[in-house]
XYZ file of C-alpha atoms in Angstrom:
573
model
C -8.157 25.040 14.939
C -9.664 23.790 18.302
C -10.740 26.145 20.940
C -10.035 24.029 24.203
C -13.458 24.449 26.050
C -16.730 25.108 24.354
C -16.706 28.880 25.953
C -13.525 31.576 26.224
C -13.316 32.264 29.995
C -14.193 36.222 30.434
C -12.936 37.744 33.441
C -13.315 41.102 32.899
C -11.661 44.246 31.880
C -9.854 44.470 34.819
C -7.392 41.994 33.831
C -7.113 38.077 35.418
C -7.386 37.925 38.754
C -4.829 36.450 41.116
C -4.800 33.561 43.326
C -2.596 32.100 46.496
C -0.098 29.470 46.071
C -0.332 26.626 48.492
C 2.604 25.571 49.962
C 1.883 22.187 48.475
C 1.844 23.443 45.002
C 4.695 26.264 45.566
C 7.717 25.726 43.159
C 8.829 29.516 42.918
C 9.046 31.882 45.836
C 5.855 33.921 44.599
C 3.096 33.903 46.717
C 0.435 34.802 44.332
C 0.025 33.578 40.500
C -1.726 34.735 37.519
C -5.228 32.295 37.223
C -4.773 29.802 34.544
C -8.161 29.681 32.725
C -9.001 27.387 29.925
C -8.421 30.188 26.562
C -6.559 28.191 24.877
C -6.390 27.026 21.184
C -4.613 23.952 19.797
C -3.686 23.546 15.936
C -2.976 20.273 14.840
C -1.531 20.503 11.171
C -2.426 16.936 10.049
C -5.629 19.212 8.913
C -2.996 20.579 6.301
C -3.193 16.841 4.168
C -7.446 17.259 4.509
C -9.507 18.666 1.506
C -10.595 21.980 1.711
C -12.567 24.380 -0.274
C -9.588 25.803 -2.786
C -9.042 29.644 -3.862
C -6.905 30.200 -6.627
C -5.247 34.192 -6.090
C -4.501 36.480 -3.482
C -6.870 36.789 -0.683
C -8.488 40.164 0.254
C -6.392 41.633 3.182
C -7.116 44.441 6.159
C -4.726 47.016 5.138
C -4.118 47.646 8.628
C -4.049 44.056 10.619
C -3.372 41.938 7.564
C -7.102 39.640 8.463
C -8.318 38.168 5.886
C -11.819 38.777 4.431
C -13.923 35.454 5.137
C -17.392 34.689 5.932
C -18.523 36.526 8.974
C -17.311 39.876 7.331
C -20.049 39.703 5.377
C -22.079 41.180 8.691
C -19.054 43.961 8.552
C -19.854 45.190 4.233
C -21.519 48.341 3.673
C -24.753 48.344 1.744
C -22.761 49.521 -1.282
C -20.194 46.514 -1.001
C -17.204 49.213 -1.029
C -15.809 49.370 2.451
C -15.220 46.273 4.842
C -14.900 47.161 8.486
C -12.564 44.541 9.715
C -13.638 42.623 12.356
C -10.757 42.120 14.551
C -9.259 45.536 14.021
C -11.998 47.557 13.076
C -10.189 49.444 10.281
C -12.207 50.693 7.340
C -11.101 48.983 3.881
C -12.409 49.819 0.617
C -12.889 46.727 -1.193
C -14.578 46.029 -4.873
C -17.066 43.102 -4.653
C -19.659 42.579 -7.207
C -21.360 39.768 -5.648
C -21.641 38.159 -1.993
C -20.679 35.146 -4.056
C -16.976 36.620 -3.884
C -16.719 35.922 -0.224
C -15.831 32.030 1.043
C -18.864 29.843 2.199
C -16.978 27.775 4.677
C -14.963 29.156 7.741
C -11.996 26.966 6.801
C -10.525 27.749 3.107
C -7.414 27.804 1.435
C -6.211 29.804 -1.361
C -2.809 28.340 -4.214
C -0.604 31.334 -3.949
C 1.635 29.779 -6.612
C 1.107 26.419 -8.496
C 3.858 23.609 -8.543
C 6.586 23.853 -10.561
C 5.966 22.280 -13.756
C 8.830 19.945 -13.520
C 6.711 18.114 -10.340
C 4.140 15.365 -11.533
C 2.929 14.886 -7.629
C -0.364 14.881 -6.783
C -0.733 17.440 -3.790
C -1.841 14.651 -1.513
C 0.763 11.706 -2.776
C 3.506 11.173 -0.685
C 5.486 8.447 -2.755
C 8.257 11.224 -3.676
C 11.979 11.248 -4.715
C 12.816 12.983 -1.943
C 16.496 12.513 -0.266
C 16.991 10.385 2.479
C 20.507 10.028 4.330
C 21.881 7.398 6.610
C 24.125 9.191 8.705
C 25.810 5.973 10.973
C 28.227 6.297 13.865
C 30.890 3.472 12.743
C 33.274 4.790 15.658
C 35.210 2.084 18.250
C 32.321 2.382 20.843
C 29.646 1.157 18.025
C 31.449 -2.598 18.551
C 30.547 -3.021 21.894
C 28.105 -6.008 22.005
C 24.744 -6.064 23.244
C 22.464 -9.770 23.692
C 19.375 -10.797 21.529
C 17.456 -12.812 22.802
C 16.122 -15.384 19.769
C 13.169 -17.471 19.634
C 15.034 -20.386 20.930
C 15.854 -18.692 24.223
C 19.776 -18.630 22.965
C 21.376 -15.430 23.501
C 23.035 -14.548 20.259
C 25.797 -11.722 21.110
C 25.949 -8.624 18.504
C 27.421 -5.130 18.656
C 25.891 -2.009 18.043
C 26.500 -1.602 14.651
C 25.180 -4.919 13.845
C 21.886 -3.429 15.447
C 21.864 -0.743 13.158
C 23.018 -2.403 10.090
C 19.803 -4.813 10.558
C 17.311 -1.798 11.245
C 19.092 -0.065 8.115
C 18.358 -2.839 5.962
C 15.207 -4.161 6.794
C 14.381 -0.015 6.564
C 15.871 -0.181 3.032
C 13.509 -3.496 2.016
C 10.138 -1.772 3.502
C 10.918 1.753 1.496
C 11.609 -0.338 -1.881
C 8.200 -1.274 -1.593
C 6.461 2.010 -0.161
C 8.566 4.666 -1.894
C 10.498 3.211 -4.536
C 11.394 6.789 -5.966
C 13.219 7.946 -3.166
C 16.829 8.498 -3.270
C 18.760 6.991 -0.228
C 22.425 7.603 0.381
C 24.373 6.840 3.011
C 27.426 8.860 5.241
C 29.515 6.845 7.877
C 31.570 8.601 10.385
C 34.184 7.689 12.779
C 37.310 10.042 12.454
C 36.510 10.801 9.188
C 33.518 11.004 6.650
C 32.634 8.906 4.159
C 29.845 9.594 1.430
C 28.785 6.793 -0.511
C 26.359 8.080 -2.720
C 23.597 5.761 -3.614
C 26.662 2.701 -3.675
C 25.342 2.029 -7.171
C 29.039 3.222 -8.037
C 32.518 4.355 -7.098
C 33.692 7.527 -8.639
C 30.778 9.220 -6.867
C 32.229 8.224 -3.503
C 34.036 10.585 -0.714
C 36.478 10.532 2.221
C 36.898 13.490 4.125
C 39.842 13.133 6.521
C 42.295 16.309 6.344
C 41.946 18.294 9.767
C 41.542 21.648 8.246
C 38.320 20.250 6.305
C 37.304 18.858 9.276
C 36.972 21.606 11.254
C 35.809 23.940 8.658
C 31.938 24.044 8.388
C 32.058 26.015 4.848
C 34.313 23.834 3.362
C 32.568 20.967 4.073
C 29.113 22.758 2.850
C 30.803 22.979 -0.105
C 31.862 19.751 -0.950
C 28.961 18.031 0.024
C 27.196 20.784 -2.472
C 29.777 20.004 -5.245
C 28.559 16.390 -5.097
C 26.166 15.064 -7.950
C 22.801 14.950 -6.663
C 21.128 12.891 -9.754
C 21.195 9.969 -7.421
C 19.020 6.497 -8.619
C 15.694 5.804 -6.798
C 15.851 2.860 -4.096
C 14.387 0.538 -6.862
C 17.719 0.982 -8.572
C 19.902 1.125 -5.745
C 18.488 -1.200 -3.064
C 20.675 -3.793 -4.168
C 24.178 -1.681 -3.735
C 23.287 0.254 -0.587
C 22.341 -2.933 1.430
C 25.270 -4.823 0.592
C 27.722 -1.385 1.560
C 25.764 -1.239 4.486
C 26.516 -4.575 5.671
C 30.300 -3.996 4.604
C 30.843 -0.987 7.266
C 33.139 -1.850 10.383
C 33.852 0.229 13.424
C 37.393 2.122 13.363
C 38.509 5.415 15.317
C 37.105 8.446 17.136
C 33.990 10.417 16.363
C 33.515 12.619 13.309
C 30.081 13.427 13.941
C 29.444 17.065 13.681
C 31.455 17.248 10.337
C 29.044 14.517 8.893
C 25.839 16.085 10.177
C 27.137 18.972 8.272
C 28.107 17.101 4.925
C 24.667 15.196 4.800
C 22.721 18.427 5.985
C 24.270 20.453 3.077
C 24.006 17.633 0.679
C 20.302 17.330 0.972
C 19.512 20.771 1.162
C 18.763 21.624 -2.386
C 15.693 19.273 -2.080
C 12.730 20.453 0.685
C 10.992 18.105 2.336
C 14.500 15.693 2.395
C 15.398 13.750 5.891
C 18.385 12.643 7.886
C 18.682 9.822 9.780
C 21.668 10.547 12.545
C 22.783 7.166 14.334
C 25.038 7.226 17.041
C 26.291 6.308 20.618
C 28.578 8.218 21.468
C 29.963 12.241 22.287
C 31.217 14.490 18.830
C 35.230 14.641 19.701
C 36.724 15.437 15.946
C 35.971 18.569 14.122
C 33.597 21.169 14.201
C 30.981 20.780 16.814
C 33.151 18.437 18.657
C 32.239 18.575 22.749
C 35.741 18.158 23.760
C 37.753 20.667 21.732
C 35.357 23.132 20.123
C 33.788 25.684 23.003
C 31.011 26.887 20.105
C 29.639 23.417 19.633
C 26.779 24.774 20.884
C 26.440 27.501 18.389
C 27.576 25.286 15.797
C 24.761 22.361 16.282
C 22.186 25.553 16.806
C 22.770 27.481 13.792
C 22.975 24.139 11.611
C 19.843 23.465 12.651
C 18.252 26.611 11.930
C 19.989 26.325 8.076
C 18.186 23.143 8.144
C 14.612 24.515 9.097
C 15.380 27.604 6.571
C 15.484 24.558 3.818
C 13.025 22.282 4.583
C 15.390 19.149 6.270
C 14.019 17.378 8.870
C 17.076 15.782 11.243
C 16.538 13.008 12.938
C 18.559 11.583 15.997
C 18.811 8.246 17.114
C 21.108 7.414 20.360
C 21.396 4.350 22.241
C 20.302 3.534 25.842
C 23.483 4.155 28.322
C 25.134 6.120 26.558
C 25.910 9.837 26.932
C 25.942 11.933 23.368
C 25.027 15.266 24.754
C 21.959 15.413 23.671
C 21.534 18.797 25.075
C 23.417 20.002 22.157
C 22.561 17.890 19.397
C 19.072 17.098 19.827
C 18.907 20.850 18.851
C 18.962 20.205 15.182
C 16.280 17.512 15.397
C 14.119 19.687 17.766
C 14.274 22.679 15.455
C 13.596 20.939 12.536
C 10.505 18.479 13.513
C 12.538 15.944 13.488
C 12.686 13.167 16.276
C 14.474 12.320 19.002
C 15.109 8.722 20.563
C 17.134 7.226 23.223
C 16.860 3.302 22.132
C 17.580 0.135 22.882
C 20.068 -1.127 19.896
C 17.460 -4.213 19.751
C 14.779 -1.805 18.765
C 16.178 0.618 16.013
C 14.282 -1.021 13.398
C 10.848 -0.125 15.469
C 12.505 3.673 15.119
C 13.322 3.875 11.444
C 10.326 2.506 10.508
C 8.163 5.239 13.215
C 10.614 8.149 11.540
C 9.725 7.225 7.876
C 5.558 7.018 8.903
C 5.950 10.389 10.340
C 6.886 12.131 6.848
C 7.119 15.761 6.284
C 3.320 16.746 4.922
C 4.353 20.823 4.487
C 7.621 22.873 4.801
C 8.123 26.567 5.437
C 4.760 26.357 7.873
C 4.262 29.684 9.243
C 1.123 30.161 11.559
C -0.179 33.465 12.466
C -3.029 33.787 15.245
C -5.607 37.447 14.809
C -7.445 38.088 18.013
C -9.822 41.213 18.051
C -7.538 43.619 19.367
C -9.850 45.466 21.679
C -10.883 42.921 23.652
C -8.301 40.818 23.417
C -4.412 39.590 23.273
C -2.415 36.522 23.059
C -0.166 35.118 25.582
C 3.015 34.353 24.001
C 6.341 33.622 25.217
C 8.114 37.109 25.468
C 4.323 37.803 27.612
C 4.833 34.371 29.703
C 8.378 35.384 30.805
C 7.917 39.188 31.931
C 4.936 37.628 33.576
C 6.850 34.907 35.913
C 9.176 37.724 36.886
C 6.768 40.123 37.802
C 4.869 37.408 40.053
C 8.415 36.475 41.209
C 9.007 39.958 42.280
C 6.047 40.738 43.435
C 6.224 44.687 41.881
C 3.041 46.263 40.553
C 5.091 48.292 38.442
C 6.074 45.210 36.697
C 2.656 43.609 36.200
C 1.461 47.189 34.834
C 4.246 47.054 32.293
C 2.829 43.673 31.328
C 0.700 45.255 29.047
C 2.966 46.770 26.571
C 3.551 43.253 25.388
C -0.146 41.721 24.716
C -0.406 41.570 20.997
C -3.759 40.732 19.354
C -1.450 39.159 16.351
C 1.297 36.591 16.792
C 3.147 34.476 14.181
C 5.194 31.402 14.355
C 7.682 29.865 12.514
C 6.789 26.302 12.482
C 9.427 25.220 9.876
C 8.356 21.550 8.834
C 5.282 19.846 9.785
C 4.240 16.089 9.783
C 0.975 14.794 10.895
C 1.755 14.547 14.570
C 2.771 18.709 14.365
C 0.688 20.372 16.710
C 0.937 23.787 18.146
C -1.036 25.749 20.853
C -1.993 29.405 21.640
C -3.195 30.872 24.950
C -5.552 33.892 24.948
C -6.697 36.503 27.423
C -8.449 39.605 28.234
C -6.972 42.914 28.021
C -7.466 45.319 30.677
C -9.496 48.373 29.592
C -9.295 51.945 30.636
C -12.579 53.704 32.003
C -13.273 55.590 29.224
C -12.787 52.173 27.075
C -15.222 50.435 29.421
C -17.829 53.110 29.232
C -17.822 52.405 25.263
C -17.697 48.732 25.636
C -20.406 46.470 27.043
C -20.301 45.128 30.264
C -19.594 41.537 29.276
C -18.354 39.921 26.182
C -20.845 38.259 23.623
C -18.979 36.115 20.698
C -15.810 37.656 19.010
C -13.717 35.819 15.632
C -10.609 34.291 16.027
C -8.459 33.566 12.736
C -5.831 31.503 12.089
C -3.793 31.674 8.748
C -1.226 28.944 7.804
C 1.108 29.307 4.938
C 3.366 26.524 3.555
C 5.030 24.968 0.377
C 2.957 21.985 -0.037
C 5.173 18.654 -0.907
C 5.279 18.860 -4.824
C 6.453 22.711 -4.429
C 2.957 24.748 -4.861
C 2.535 27.283 -1.728
C -0.484 27.818 -0.572
C -2.671 29.866 2.783
C -5.541 28.272 4.854
C -7.310 30.519 6.459
C -9.485 29.340 9.183
C -11.786 32.036 11.088
C -14.105 30.876 13.696
C -15.985 32.392 16.715
C -16.169 31.900 20.042
C -18.971 32.051 23.022
C -17.953 34.158 26.257
C -18.977 33.222 29.504
C -18.226 35.467 32.789
C -18.394 32.440 34.821
C -15.028 30.276 35.080
C -16.956 27.008 36.523
C -18.952 27.004 33.386
C -15.925 27.255 30.926
C -14.082 24.402 33.118
C -17.507 22.371 33.051
C -17.428 23.035 29.226
C -14.013 21.579 28.331
C -13.824 20.276 24.803
C -10.808 18.435 25.109
C -8.964 17.877 28.096
C -5.461 16.826 25.996
C -5.457 19.669 24.420
C -4.945 21.656 27.824
C -2.220 19.384 28.807
C -0.982 19.748 25.622
C -0.360 23.224 26.182
C 1.162 23.324 29.320
C 3.400 20.530 27.954
C 4.447 22.386 25.411
C 5.057 25.917 27.196
C 6.971 24.118 30.019
C 9.359 21.761 28.077
C 9.756 25.048 25.657
C 10.866 27.353 28.983
C 13.409 24.410 29.855
C 15.072 23.883 26.380
C 15.451 27.894 26.022
C 17.301 27.582 29.955
C 14.372 29.698 31.597
C 13.368 26.597 34.456
C 11.909 29.127 36.469
C 9.313 30.227 34.188
C 8.957 26.823 33.417
C 7.670 26.507 37.046
C 5.216 29.301 36.672
C 3.560 27.127 34.041
C 3.556 24.263 36.204
C 1.718 26.182 39.305
C -0.596 26.865 36.780
C -1.547 23.369 35.672
C -1.824 22.782 39.244
C -3.805 25.025 40.241
C -6.455 24.193 37.512
C -6.494 21.085 37.963
C -6.827 21.369 41.448
C -10.097 23.870 40.905
C -11.285 21.991 37.255
C -11.299 18.780 39.285
C -9.100 17.309 36.271
C -6.999 14.117 36.451
C -3.212 14.859 35.840
C -2.078 12.380 33.235
C 0.695 9.754 34.888
C 3.345 11.473 32.169
C 2.090 14.802 32.916
C 2.713 14.319 36.631
C 6.354 12.789 35.788
C 7.272 15.466 33.749
C 5.919 18.008 36.540
C 8.216 16.188 38.622
C 11.499 16.274 36.796
C 11.169 19.986 35.827
C 10.356 21.104 39.805
C 13.482 19.164 40.637
C 15.553 21.687 38.491
C 17.670 24.362 40.410
C 16.154 27.665 38.629
C 19.997 28.749 37.189
C 20.359 25.168 34.906
C 21.030 25.468 31.378
C 19.110 22.589 29.066
C 23.213 21.763 28.362
C 23.380 20.246 31.731
C 20.586 18.024 31.029
C 21.770 14.759 30.460
C 20.542 12.611 27.632
C 17.222 10.828 29.810
C 16.286 14.217 30.732
C 17.138 15.753 27.524
C 15.266 13.193 26.056
C 12.250 13.750 28.179
C 11.677 17.270 27.671
C 11.576 17.346 24.013
C 9.312 14.543 23.497
C 6.857 16.712 25.947
C 7.743 19.534 24.104
C 6.176 17.827 21.124
C 3.234 17.073 23.040
C -0.362 17.142 21.280
C -3.889 15.830 21.846
C -2.991 11.961 20.971
C 0.352 12.037 23.379
C -2.295 12.308 26.609
C -5.022 9.978 24.527
C -2.881 7.007 24.653
């Protein structure tokens, strides 16, 4: 957990002041916006694999706000150590402490809630595992389209899109055989039907789904997948058979993408942390998820995404340049499961496959909860941002007053799966106090604690809770907070994520409101917007306010989804 600036900006208990929108920055009809500030917290989930102080058993929690007793709580303990006054909500909690040694000695501690299952022999940080990986490959007729491969001798060698996929898969298998020989890899292909080959070592565990009544029924497909035996051989024993099977694939027919993806997700769902790599060059047009026959395609992919996320499954989607795969629908599955979405040149598939497997899942069932002082601070979540954008757009005093009802001191976000590049951000603000509350409070803030609680399941099945508690100094000088920015990259990541999230949820107007804020902050703090940030701002600014995410083309949605996962490294390249 890192603060954007060395100091939080204390803009007073009257609430954040407004500022005019200059014509060059005015992208909605509002003439004023809430002042953007540096009150931002970034969270990088690669911290989950670092070693820190570990406690066994349940932590001591505040009965009101569920904040966990931490290093700074010693200052709020009664002399007899029987009462702990929570530093976040001021609730008096009865505790039974024999010694102060029971307090965490560090600001960052982990509680082991459940040990790993006895059947697991994996080390917590050992990612060479026996999880499932399914290559789900499009072999429809369009995959026979030719691409030109420039050889070292400058001779143009022609190959098809499917040839390029097969070469990338085989290269990937060879690398995995060395790096993760215990991984259990299987193959699914799809055209006008769906074929499951298992680990390709024997024919009796293969399945073909071609009946229309099955291809159009998700429950039947799920049942078929769940009935397949999960005892696949490790890659060290199946590599040769899988390689031969992949090389023998040929193109045919239409594109039963939805049924193939549903089958793949359902099969690997028995083992959290498993992955699906879907590679396609066209729109789904057979069975469930068909964009041509199924009016509920959007709901199908969203439901499938939520199912996969709940099971700890990562879905990665790779499509080809120059095609239309309706990525705005298909990309939802990868987005919600924290997989990657990429539109690539077929000749670059090998690099993309490698990048996917290098960025492996480090935790599943991840939830991040931020707790701030409920008397003075609040967290600016999506619900508040949406209401705020509407209030400033309408310029209604009553609507702005009603915003106070949406200001929360506790916000939990369901991350689902996390990898070493996963990062999220939070914004926080100063509560507007009544006259009576102002009299009871100091004239300005000094230091306040912030607590981040991350619950997650480790790769070996153990469940843990990581608790990070830090204090932040406040300043009433906005310029001081902006001068002391610790990480400009985390500031850019915050606005990139929020702007892109609103676009993917079809709230373009709210996304433009975030654009107004970052442009004004950039102007006031004399920051230099990265070129990629400016490019995406231009893209979103060109969208009409009522545009739905499903209307975006593959190139546009690919950029938006990539930006939605922006972290500090994204802007420091």
